[in-house]
Amino acid sequence: AILPDETDPTERLQFLQEKVLHSALLRKERSELRTLLARLELEEDEEAARIEGAQVKMKENLDSLIGLIREVTTGLNEELKAKNAVSTGKKRS
């Protein structure tokens, strides 16, 4: 078996998981495996929280942009109605 790079947690995790399959894990290695798996789970949870936070912020920004577009559109529609009313009034005179 090829020994893993001791400084690379991913390689070490794979190595220990392979040993589990072969039932050759020492007590110290079992503890290390649990620690590595817990660390990996924590990193995944943190990444999921970062992604969720970014999605919430993006949705807030999008909602704000949609609100601004609606305000501008409403303002332009009101201006257009006012101009049409003025031109219709001029045509009738």
Coordinates of N, CA and C in Angstrom, one line a residue:
A1 N 0.8 -1.2 0.0 CA 0.0 0.0 0.0 C 0.9 1.2 0.0
I2 N 0.5 2.2 -0.8 CA 1.2 3.5 -0.8 C 0.8 4.3 0.4
L3 N 1.8 4.9 1.1 CA 1.5 5.7 2.2 C 1.1 7.1 1.8
P4 N 0.1 7.7 2.5 CA -0.4 9.0 2.1 C 0.5 10.1 2.6
D5 N 0.4 11.3 2.0 CA 1.0 12.5 2.4 C 0.4 12.8 3.8
E6 N 1.2 12.8 4.8 CA 0.6 13.0 6.2 C 0.1 14.4 6.4
T7 N 0.5 15.4 5.5 CA 0.0 16.8 5.7 C -1.2 17.0 4.8
D8 N -1.6 16.1 4.0 CA -2.8 16.3 3.1 C -4.0 15.5 3.8
P9 N -4.9 16.3 4.4 CA -6.0 15.6 5.1 C -6.9 14.7 4.1
T10 N -7.0 15.2 2.9 CA -7.8 14.4 1.9 C -7.2 13.0 1.6
E11 N -5.8 13.1 1.4 CA -5.1 11.8 1.1 C -5.2 10.9 2.4
R12 N -5.0 11.5 3.5 CA -5.0 10.7 4.8 C -6.4 10.1 5.0
L13 N -7.4 10.9 4.7 CA -8.8 10.4 4.9 C -9.0 9.2 4.0
Q14 N -8.6 9.3 2.7 CA -8.8 8.2 1.8 C -8.0 7.0 2.2
F15 N -6.8 7.2 2.7 CA -6.0 6.1 3.2 C -6.7 5.3 4.4
L16 N -7.2 6.1 5.3 CA -7.8 5.5 6.5 C -9.1 4.8 6.1
Q17 N -9.9 5.4 5.2 CA -11.1 4.8 4.8 C -10.8 3.4 4.1
E18 N -9.8 3.4 3.3 CA -9.4 2.1 2.7 C -9.0 1.1 3.7
K19 N -8.3 1.5 4.8 CA -8.0 0.6 5.8 C -9.2 0.1 6.5
V20 N -10.2 0.9 6.7 CA -11.5 0.5 7.3 C -12.1 -0.7 6.5
L21 N -12.0 -0.5 5.2 CA -12.5 -1.6 4.3 C -11.8 -2.9 4.5
H22 N -10.5 -2.8 4.8 CA -9.7 -4.0 5.1 C -9.7 -4.4 6.6
S23 N -10.4 -3.7 7.4 CA -10.5 -3.9 8.8 C -9.1 -3.9 9.5
A24 N -8.2 -3.0 9.1 CA -6.9 -3.0 9.6 C -6.6 -1.7 10.4
L25 N -7.6 -1.0 10.8 CA -7.5 0.3 11.4 C -7.1 0.1 12.9
L26 N -6.0 0.8 13.3 CA -5.6 0.9 14.7 C -6.5 1.8 15.5
R27 N -6.5 1.7 16.8 CA -7.4 2.6 17.6 C -7.1 4.0 17.4
K28 N -5.8 4.4 17.3 CA -5.4 5.8 17.1 C -5.9 6.2 15.7
E29 N -5.8 5.3 14.7 CA -6.3 5.7 13.4 C -7.8 5.8 13.3
R30 N -8.5 5.1 14.1 CA -10.0 5.2 14.2 C -10.3 6.6 14.7
S31 N -9.6 7.0 15.7 CA -9.9 8.3 16.3 C -9.5 9.4 15.3
E32 N -8.4 9.2 14.6 CA -8.0 10.2 13.5 C -9.1 10.2 12.4
L33 N -9.6 9.1 12.0 CA -10.6 9.0 11.0 C -11.8 9.8 11.4
R34 N -12.3 9.6 12.6 CA -13.5 10.3 13.1 C -13.2 11.8 13.1
T35 N -12.0 12.2 13.5 CA -11.7 13.6 13.5 C -11.7 14.2 12.1
L36 N -11.1 13.5 11.2 CA -11.0 13.9 9.8 C -12.4 14.0 9.2
L37 N -13.2 13.0 9.5 CA -14.6 13.1 9.0 C -15.4 14.2 9.6
A38 N -15.2 14.5 10.9 CA -15.9 15.6 11.5 C -15.4 16.9 10.9
R39 N -14.1 17.0 10.7 CA -13.6 18.3 10.1 C -14.2 18.5 8.7
L40 N -14.2 17.4 7.9 CA -14.8 17.5 6.6 C -16.2 17.9 6.6
E41 N -17.0 17.3 7.5 CA -18.4 17.6 7.6 C -18.6 19.1 8.0
L42 N -17.7 19.6 9.0 CA -17.8 21.0 9.4 C -17.5 21.9 8.2
E43 N -16.5 21.6 7.4 CA -16.1 22.4 6.3 C -17.3 22.4 5.2
E44 N -17.9 21.3 5.1 CA -19.1 21.2 4.1 C -20.2 22.1 4.7
D45 N -20.5 22.0 6.0 CA -21.5 22.8 6.6 C -21.2 24.3 6.4
E46 N -19.9 24.7 6.7 CA -19.5 26.1 6.5 C -19.7 26.6 5.1
E47 N -19.3 25.7 4.1 CA -19.4 26.1 2.7 C -20.9 26.2 2.3
A48 N -21.7 25.3 2.8 CA -23.2 25.4 2.5 C -23.8 26.7 3.1
A49 N -23.3 27.1 4.3 CA -23.8 28.3 4.9 C -23.3 29.5 4.1
R50 N -22.1 29.5 3.7 CA -21.6 30.6 2.8 C -22.4 30.7 1.5
I51 N -22.7 29.6 0.9 CA -23.4 29.6 -0.3 C -24.9 30.1 -0.1
E52 N -25.5 29.6 1.0 CA -26.8 30.1 1.3 C -26.9 31.6 1.6
G53 N -25.9 32.1 2.3 CA -25.8 33.5 2.6 C -25.6 34.3 1.3
A54 N -24.8 33.8 0.4 CA -24.6 34.5 -0.9 C -25.9 34.5 -1.7
Q55 N -26.6 33.4 -1.6 CA -27.9 33.3 -2.4 C -28.9 34.3 -1.8
V56 N -29.0 34.4 -0.5 CA -29.9 35.3 0.2 C -29.6 36.8 -0.2
K57 N -28.3 37.1 -0.2 CA -27.8 38.5 -0.6 C -28.2 38.7 -2.0
M58 N -27.9 37.8 -2.9 CA -28.2 37.9 -4.3 C -29.7 38.1 -4.5
K59 N -30.5 37.4 -3.8 CA -32.0 37.5 -4.0 C -32.4 38.9 -3.5
E60 N -31.8 39.4 -2.4 CA -32.2 40.7 -1.9 C -31.8 41.8 -2.9
N61 N -30.6 41.6 -3.5 CA -30.2 42.6 -4.5 C -31.1 42.5 -5.8
L62 N -31.5 41.3 -6.2 CA -32.3 41.2 -7.3 C -33.7 41.8 -7.0
D63 N -34.2 41.5 -5.8 CA -35.5 42.1 -5.5 C -35.5 43.6 -5.5
S64 N -34.4 44.2 -5.0 CA -34.2 45.6 -5.0 C -34.1 46.2 -6.4
L65 N -33.4 45.5 -7.2 CA -33.3 45.9 -8.7 C -34.7 45.9 -9.3
I66 N -35.4 44.8 -9.1 CA -36.8 44.7 -9.6 C -37.7 45.8 -9.2
G67 N -37.5 46.2 -7.9 CA -38.3 47.3 -7.3 C -37.9 48.6 -8.0
L68 N -36.6 48.8 -8.3 CA -36.2 50.1 -9.0 C -36.7 50.1 -10.4
I69 N -36.7 49.0 -11.1 CA -37.2 48.9 -12.4 C -38.7 49.2 -12.5
R70 N -39.4 48.7 -11.5 CA -40.9 49.0 -11.4 C -41.1 50.4 -11.2
E71 N -40.3 51.1 -10.3 CA -40.5 52.5 -10.0 C -40.3 53.3 -11.3
V72 N -39.2 53.0 -12.0 CA -38.8 53.7 -13.2 C -39.9 53.5 -14.3
T73 N -40.4 52.3 -14.4 CA -41.4 52.0 -15.4 C -42.7 52.7 -15.1
T74 N -43.1 52.7 -13.8 CA -44.3 53.4 -13.4 C -44.2 54.9 -13.7
G75 N -43.0 55.5 -13.4 CA -42.8 56.9 -13.6 C -42.8 57.2 -15.1
L76 N -42.2 56.4 -15.9 CA -42.3 56.6 -17.4 C -43.7 56.5 -17.9
N77 N -44.4 55.5 -17.4 CA -45.8 55.3 -17.9 C -46.7 56.6 -17.5
E78 N -46.4 57.1 -16.3 CA -47.2 58.3 -15.9 C -46.8 59.5 -16.8
E79 N -45.5 59.6 -17.1 CA -45.1 60.7 -18.0 C -45.7 60.6 -19.4
L80 N -45.7 59.3 -19.9 CA -46.3 59.1 -21.2 C -47.8 59.4 -21.2
K81 N -48.5 59.0 -20.1 CA -50.0 59.3 -20.0 C -50.2 60.8 -20.0
A82 N -49.3 61.5 -19.3 CA -49.5 63.0 -19.2 C -49.2 63.6 -20.5
K83 N -48.2 63.2 -21.2 CA -47.9 63.7 -22.6 C -49.0 63.4 -23.5
N84 N -49.6 62.2 -23.5 CA -50.7 61.8 -24.3 C -51.9 62.7 -24.0
A85 N -52.2 63.0 -22.7 CA -53.3 63.8 -22.4 C -53.1 65.2 -22.9
V86 N -51.9 65.7 -22.8 CA -51.7 67.1 -23.3 C -51.8 67.1 -24.8
S87 N -51.3 66.1 -25.6 CA -51.4 66.1 -27.0 C -52.8 65.9 -27.4
T88 N -53.6 65.1 -26.7 CA -55.0 64.8 -27.0 C -55.8 66.1 -26.8
G89 N -55.5 66.8 -25.7 CA -56.1 68.1 -25.5 C -55.8 69.1 -26.5
K90 N -54.6 69.2 -27.1 CA -54.3 70.1 -28.1 C -55.0 69.8 -29.4
K91 N -55.1 68.5 -29.7 CA -55.8 68.1 -30.9 C -57.3 68.5 -30.9
R92 N -57.9 68.4 -29.7 CA -59.3 68.7 -29.6 C -59.6 70.2 -29.7
S93 N -58.6 71.1 -29.4 CA -58.9 72.5 -29.4 C -58.9 73.1 -30.8

